[in-house]
PDB file of C-alpha atoms in Angstrom:
ATOM      1  CA  MET A   1       6.252  -3.155  12.489  1.00  0.00           C
ATOM      2  CA  SER A   2       3.417  -1.552  14.415  1.00  0.00           C
ATOM      3  CA  ARG A   3       4.779   0.165  17.515  1.00  0.00           C
ATOM      4  CA  ILE A   4       1.548  -0.491  19.389  1.00  0.00           C
ATOM      5  CA  GLY A   5       0.691  -3.905  17.924  1.00  0.00           C
ATOM      6  CA  ARG A   6       4.018  -5.541  18.764  1.00  0.00           C
ATOM      7  CA  LEU A   7       3.771  -4.750  22.492  1.00  0.00           C
ATOM      8  CA  PRO A   8       2.681  -7.727  24.616  1.00  0.00           C
ATOM      9  CA  ILE A   9      -0.427  -7.334  26.771  1.00  0.00           C
ATOM     10  CA  ASP A  10       0.174  -8.202  30.422  1.00  0.00           C
ATOM     11  CA  ILE A  11      -2.680 -10.149  31.994  1.00  0.00           C
ATOM     12  CA  PRO A  12      -3.369  -8.939  35.560  1.00  0.00           C
ATOM     13  CA  ALA A  13      -4.286 -11.279  38.407  1.00  0.00           C
ATOM     14  CA  GLY A  14      -7.971 -12.162  38.515  1.00  0.00           C
ATOM     15  CA  VAL A  15      -8.408 -11.980  34.728  1.00  0.00           C
ATOM     16  CA  THR A  16      -8.856 -15.116  32.622  1.00  0.00           C
ATOM     17  CA  ILE A  17      -8.506 -14.991  28.847  1.00  0.00           C
ATOM     18  CA  ASP A  18      -9.746 -17.667  26.479  1.00  0.00           C
ATOM     19  CA  VAL A  19      -8.583 -17.599  22.836  1.00  0.00           C
ATOM     20  CA  THR A  20     -10.731 -19.877  20.657  1.00  0.00           C
ATOM     21  CA  GLY A  21      -9.956 -19.436  16.970  1.00  0.00           C
ATOM     22  CA  GLN A  22     -10.676 -15.792  16.176  1.00  0.00           C
ATOM     23  CA  VAL A  23     -12.715 -15.121  19.354  1.00  0.00           C
ATOM     24  CA  VAL A  24     -10.974 -13.650  22.418  1.00  0.00           C
ATOM     25  CA  SER A  25     -12.997 -13.818  25.673  1.00  0.00           C
ATOM     26  CA  VAL A  26     -11.897 -11.737  28.651  1.00  0.00           C
ATOM     27  CA  LYS A  27     -13.360 -12.468  32.079  1.00  0.00           C
ATOM     28  CA  GLY A  28     -12.625 -10.392  35.166  1.00  0.00           C
ATOM     29  CA  PRO A  29     -14.069  -9.225  38.466  1.00  0.00           C
ATOM     30  CA  LYS A  30     -16.436  -6.685  36.853  1.00  0.00           C
ATOM     31  CA  GLY A  31     -17.778  -8.895  34.051  1.00  0.00           C
ATOM     32  CA  GLU A  32     -17.072 -10.636  30.765  1.00  0.00           C
ATOM     33  CA  LEU A  33     -16.368  -9.274  27.271  1.00  0.00           C
ATOM     34  CA  SER A  34     -15.545 -10.977  23.984  1.00  0.00           C
ATOM     35  CA  LEU A  35     -14.048  -9.784  20.711  1.00  0.00           C
ATOM     36  CA  THR A  36     -13.998 -11.394  17.276  1.00  0.00           C
ATOM     37  CA  VAL A  37     -10.571 -10.702  15.774  1.00  0.00           C
ATOM     38  CA  ALA A  38     -10.382  -9.859  12.053  1.00  0.00           C
ATOM     39  CA  SER A  39      -9.085 -12.715   9.886  1.00  0.00           C
ATOM     40  CA  PRO A  40      -5.381 -11.981   9.128  1.00  0.00           C
ATOM     41  CA  ILE A  41      -4.543 -11.135  12.749  1.00  0.00           C
ATOM     42  CA  GLU A  42      -3.550 -13.919  15.162  1.00  0.00           C
ATOM     43  CA  VAL A  43      -3.711 -13.832  18.979  1.00  0.00           C
ATOM     44  CA  LYS A  44      -1.565 -16.173  21.095  1.00  0.00           C
ATOM     45  CA  LEU A  45      -1.577 -16.725  24.847  1.00  0.00           C
ATOM     46  CA  GLU A  46       1.952 -17.217  26.247  1.00  0.00           C
ATOM     47  CA  ASP A  47       2.772 -17.287  29.979  1.00  0.00           C
ATOM     48  CA  ALA A  48       0.932 -14.331  31.545  1.00  0.00           C
ATOM     49  CA  GLN A  49       1.008 -12.334  28.322  1.00  0.00           C
ATOM     50  CA  LEU A  50      -1.084 -12.032  25.190  1.00  0.00           C
ATOM     51  CA  LEU A  51       0.701 -11.542  21.845  1.00  0.00           C
ATOM     52  CA  VAL A  52      -0.989 -10.075  18.759  1.00  0.00           C
ATOM     53  CA  THR A  53       0.787 -10.906  15.482  1.00  0.00           C
ATOM     54  CA  ARG A  54       0.174 -10.362  11.784  1.00  0.00           C
ATOM     55  CA  PRO A  55       1.193 -12.770   8.996  1.00  0.00           C
ATOM     56  CA  ASP A  56       2.332 -10.201   6.397  1.00  0.00           C
ATOM     57  CA  ASP A  57       2.909  -6.505   5.769  1.00  0.00           C
ATOM     58  CA  GLU A  58      -0.142  -5.871   3.604  1.00  0.00           C
ATOM     59  CA  ARG A  59      -1.987  -2.606   4.204  1.00  0.00           C
ATOM     60  CA  ASN A  60      -5.056  -4.318   5.737  1.00  0.00           C
ATOM     61  CA  SER A  61      -2.958  -6.412   8.127  1.00  0.00           C
ATOM     62  CA  ARG A  62      -0.931  -3.403   9.247  1.00  0.00           C
ATOM     63  CA  SER A  63      -4.033  -1.323   9.935  1.00  0.00           C
ATOM     64  CA  LEU A  64      -5.709  -4.082  11.977  1.00  0.00           C
ATOM     65  CA  HIS A  65      -2.610  -5.016  13.997  1.00  0.00           C
ATOM     66  CA  GLY A  66      -2.457  -2.079  16.418  1.00  0.00           C
ATOM     67  CA  LEU A  67      -6.249  -1.760  16.495  1.00  0.00           C
ATOM     68  CA  THR A  68      -6.752  -5.365  17.615  1.00  0.00           C
ATOM     69  CA  ARG A  69      -4.120  -5.078  20.344  1.00  0.00           C
ATOM     70  CA  THR A  70      -5.701  -1.863  21.662  1.00  0.00           C
ATOM     71  CA  LEU A  71      -9.226  -3.322  21.640  1.00  0.00           C
ATOM     72  CA  ILE A  72      -8.093  -6.344  23.677  1.00  0.00           C
ATOM     73  CA  ALA A  73      -6.133  -4.118  26.107  1.00  0.00           C
ATOM     74  CA  ASN A  74      -9.244  -1.916  26.541  1.00  0.00           C
ATOM     75  CA  GLN A  75     -11.318  -4.990  27.373  1.00  0.00           C
ATOM     76  CA  ILE A  76      -8.816  -6.068  30.042  1.00  0.00           C
ATOM     77  CA  ILE A  77      -8.927  -2.588  31.611  1.00  0.00           C
ATOM     78  CA  GLY A  78     -12.739  -2.645  31.378  1.00  0.00           C
ATOM     79  CA  VAL A  79     -13.199  -5.920  33.275  1.00  0.00           C
ATOM     80  CA  THR A  80     -10.709  -4.885  35.993  1.00  0.00           C
ATOM     81  CA  GLN A  81     -11.269  -1.124  36.515  1.00  0.00           C
ATOM     82  CA  GLY A  82     -14.193  -0.193  34.265  1.00  0.00           C
ATOM     83  CA  TYR A  83     -14.726   3.028  32.328  1.00  0.00           C
ATOM     84  CA  SER A  84     -16.637   6.169  33.218  1.00  0.00           C
ATOM     85  CA  LYS A  85     -17.418   9.449  31.516  1.00  0.00           C
ATOM     86  CA  GLY A  86     -18.689  12.558  33.295  1.00  0.00           C
ATOM     87  CA  LEU A  87     -21.319  14.937  31.923  1.00  0.00           C
ATOM     88  CA  GLU A  88     -22.376  18.372  33.183  1.00  0.00           C
ATOM     89  CA  VAL A  89     -25.709  20.092  32.606  1.00  0.00           C
ATOM     90  CA  VAL A  90     -25.210  23.881  32.355  1.00  0.00           C
ATOM     91  CA  GLY A  91     -28.002  26.449  32.114  1.00  0.00           C
ATOM     92  CA  THR A  92     -30.693  28.166  34.155  1.00  0.00           C
ATOM     93  CA  GLY A  93     -33.468  25.689  34.889  1.00  0.00           C
ATOM     94  CA  TYR A  94     -31.534  22.818  33.301  1.00  0.00           C
ATOM     95  CA  ARG A  95     -31.276  19.818  35.618  1.00  0.00           C
ATOM     96  CA  VAL A  96     -30.976  16.050  35.737  1.00  0.00           C
ATOM     97  CA  ALA A  97     -32.714  13.637  38.139  1.00  0.00           C
ATOM     98  CA  GLN A  98     -32.452   9.891  38.769  1.00  0.00           C
ATOM     99  CA  LYS A  99     -35.670   7.895  38.125  1.00  0.00           C
ATOM    100  CA  GLY A 100     -34.803   4.306  39.080  1.00  0.00           C
ATOM    101  CA  SER A 101     -32.120   3.160  36.651  1.00  0.00           C
ATOM    102  CA  ALA A 102     -33.212   5.812  34.108  1.00  0.00           C
ATOM    103  CA  VAL A 103     -32.328   9.498  34.137  1.00  0.00           C
ATOM    104  CA  GLU A 104     -34.700  12.406  33.462  1.00  0.00           C
ATOM    105  CA  PHE A 105     -33.444  15.676  31.981  1.00  0.00           C
ATOM    106  CA  ALA A 106     -35.097  19.116  32.076  1.00  0.00           C
ATOM    107  CA  LEU A 107     -33.315  20.942  29.237  1.00  0.00           C
ATOM    108  CA  GLY A 108     -35.624  23.772  28.246  1.00  0.00           C
ATOM    109  CA  PHE A 109     -37.928  21.638  26.116  1.00  0.00           C
ATOM    110  CA  SER A 110     -41.692  21.564  26.707  1.00  0.00           C
ATOM    111  CA  HIS A 111     -41.309  18.047  28.098  1.00  0.00           C
ATOM    112  CA  PRO A 112     -38.786  16.161  30.258  1.00  0.00           C
ATOM    113  CA  VAL A 113     -36.417  13.850  28.368  1.00  0.00           C
ATOM    114  CA  THR A 114     -35.968  10.365  29.854  1.00  0.00           C
ATOM    115  CA  VAL A 115     -32.894   8.274  29.016  1.00  0.00           C
ATOM    116  CA  GLU A 116     -32.881   4.502  29.690  1.00  0.00           C
ATOM    117  CA  PRO A 117     -29.380   3.019  29.969  1.00  0.00           C
ATOM    118  CA  PRO A 118     -28.597  -0.014  27.789  1.00  0.00           C
ATOM    119  CA  VAL A 119     -27.524  -3.313  29.362  1.00  0.00           C
ATOM    120  CA  GLY A 120     -24.131  -3.042  31.062  1.00  0.00           C
ATOM    121  CA  ILE A 121     -24.247   0.760  31.510  1.00  0.00           C
ATOM    122  CA  THR A 122     -25.076   2.560  34.758  1.00  0.00           C
ATOM    123  CA  LEU A 123     -26.107   6.200  34.986  1.00  0.00           C
ATOM    124  CA  THR A 124     -25.548   7.972  38.319  1.00  0.00           C
ATOM    125  CA  VAL A 125     -26.539  11.528  39.190  1.00  0.00           C
ATOM    126  CA  GLU A 126     -24.553  13.738  41.588  1.00  0.00           C
ATOM    127  CA  GLY A 127     -26.364  16.896  42.641  1.00  0.00           C
ATOM    128  CA  ASN A 128     -28.778  18.209  40.048  1.00  0.00           C
ATOM    129  CA  ASN A 129     -26.350  19.018  37.259  1.00  0.00           C
ATOM    130  CA  LYS A 130     -23.725  16.221  37.153  1.00  0.00           C
ATOM    131  CA  LEU A 131     -24.095  12.778  35.575  1.00  0.00           C
ATOM    132  CA  THR A 132     -21.676   9.847  35.332  1.00  0.00           C
ATOM    133  CA  VAL A 133     -21.937   7.151  32.661  1.00  0.00           C
ATOM    134  CA  ALA A 134     -20.096   3.975  33.747  1.00  0.00           C
ATOM    135  CA  GLY A 135     -19.590   0.452  32.395  1.00  0.00           C
ATOM    136  CA  ILE A 136     -17.026  -2.147  31.351  1.00  0.00           C
ATOM    137  CA  ASP A 137     -17.218  -1.570  27.568  1.00  0.00           C
ATOM    138  CA  LYS A 138     -15.297   1.572  26.562  1.00  0.00           C
ATOM    139  CA  GLN A 139     -17.122   1.931  23.246  1.00  0.00           C
ATOM    140  CA  ALA A 140     -20.586   1.617  24.819  1.00  0.00           C
ATOM    141  CA  VAL A 141     -19.786   4.152  27.574  1.00  0.00           C
ATOM    142  CA  GLY A 142     -18.576   6.680  25.001  1.00  0.00           C
ATOM    143  CA  GLU A 143     -21.576   6.121  22.747  1.00  0.00           C
ATOM    144  CA  VAL A 144     -24.137   6.551  25.551  1.00  0.00           C
ATOM    145  CA  ALA A 145     -22.365   9.724  26.746  1.00  0.00           C
ATOM    146  CA  ALA A 146     -22.328  11.111  23.187  1.00  0.00           C
ATOM    147  CA  ASN A 147     -26.040  10.333  22.702  1.00  0.00           C
ATOM    148  CA  ILE A 148     -26.922  12.103  25.969  1.00  0.00           C
ATOM    149  CA  ARG A 149     -24.828  15.124  24.947  1.00  0.00           C
ATOM    150  CA  LYS A 150     -26.604  15.116  21.569  1.00  0.00           C
ATOM    151  CA  ILE A 151     -29.965  15.812  23.287  1.00  0.00           C
ATOM    152  CA  ARG A 152     -28.900  19.431  23.889  1.00  0.00           C
ATOM    153  CA  LYS A 153     -25.364  20.309  22.745  1.00  0.00           C
ATOM    154  CA  PRO A 154     -23.678  23.281  24.430  1.00  0.00           C
ATOM    155  CA  GLU A 155     -24.456  26.402  22.426  1.00  0.00           C
ATOM    156  CA  PRO A 156     -21.706  28.980  21.791  1.00  0.00           C
ATOM    157  CA  TYR A 157     -23.478  32.154  23.006  1.00  0.00           C
ATOM    158  CA  LYS A 158     -24.387  31.343  26.618  1.00  0.00           C
ATOM    159  CA  GLY A 159     -22.761  27.895  26.919  1.00  0.00           C
ATOM    160  CA  LYS A 160     -26.044  26.243  27.913  1.00  0.00           C
ATOM    161  CA  GLY A 161     -26.525  22.520  27.314  1.00  0.00           C
ATOM    162  CA  VAL A 162     -25.032  19.135  28.179  1.00  0.00           C
ATOM    163  CA  ARG A 163     -21.238  18.970  28.020  1.00  0.00           C
ATOM    164  CA  TYR A 164     -18.521  16.499  28.945  1.00  0.00           C
ATOM    165  CA  ALA A 165     -16.846  17.114  32.311  1.00  0.00           C
ATOM    166  CA  GLY A 166     -13.921  19.444  31.703  1.00  0.00           C
ATOM    167  CA  GLU A 167     -15.040  20.310  28.144  1.00  0.00           C
ATOM    168  CA  ILE A 168     -14.264  23.886  27.140  1.00  0.00           C
ATOM    169  CA  VAL A 169     -16.994  25.521  25.054  1.00  0.00           C
ATOM    170  CA  ARG A 170     -15.773  28.236  22.695  1.00  0.00           C
ATOM    171  CA  ARG A 171     -17.901  31.304  23.283  1.00  0.00           C
ATOM    172  CA  LYS A 172     -19.001  33.789  20.616  1.00  0.00           C
ATOM    173  CA  ALA A 173     -19.759  37.455  21.057  1.00  0.00           C
ATOM    174  CA  GLY A 174     -23.422  38.292  20.566  1.00  0.00           C
ATOM    175  CA  LYS A 175     -24.835  41.082  18.426  1.00  0.00           C
ATOM    176  CA  ALA A 176     -23.321  44.476  19.122  1.00  0.00           C
ATOM    177  CA  GLY A 177     -25.793  46.890  20.739  1.00  0.00           C
ATOM    178  CA  LYS A 178     -26.462  50.398  19.445  1.00  0.00           C
TER     179      LYS A 178
END
């Protein structure tokens, strides 16, 4: 049995969950999310807990069991607390500035790079080199943060670029001088 999948999900106060067939809708103080559960997996609402079960021990059912439970648990955390990911801009002349809801980066290119956040994601700038990506959907927050980092990845010689907060960049030695 899946060690993660068999654990019940506790529903906190202020969160309402609606299970209709294979669709699980989670509504909380920060917003609403829904998930379509893959076919062999079943979700039941009992008391103040949500149970995720599988009908058999086939490979596909086993692999989806823990995944489904984790996705639903992530949605519950998202609508109650939300998710955020920090980014740092490192390098001389590299900076980030807020332009309305969008963010504008100066990353050593000949032009500034503007990033518009998708629906449900907020970008906030602290200082001129720190950025926070926040939202209720864990997957969307991670994807937006990864796409921003992809604009200018940290390079290994000077460490310049956009990195996650707390990320350690492995440095390389440059060419040896004469």
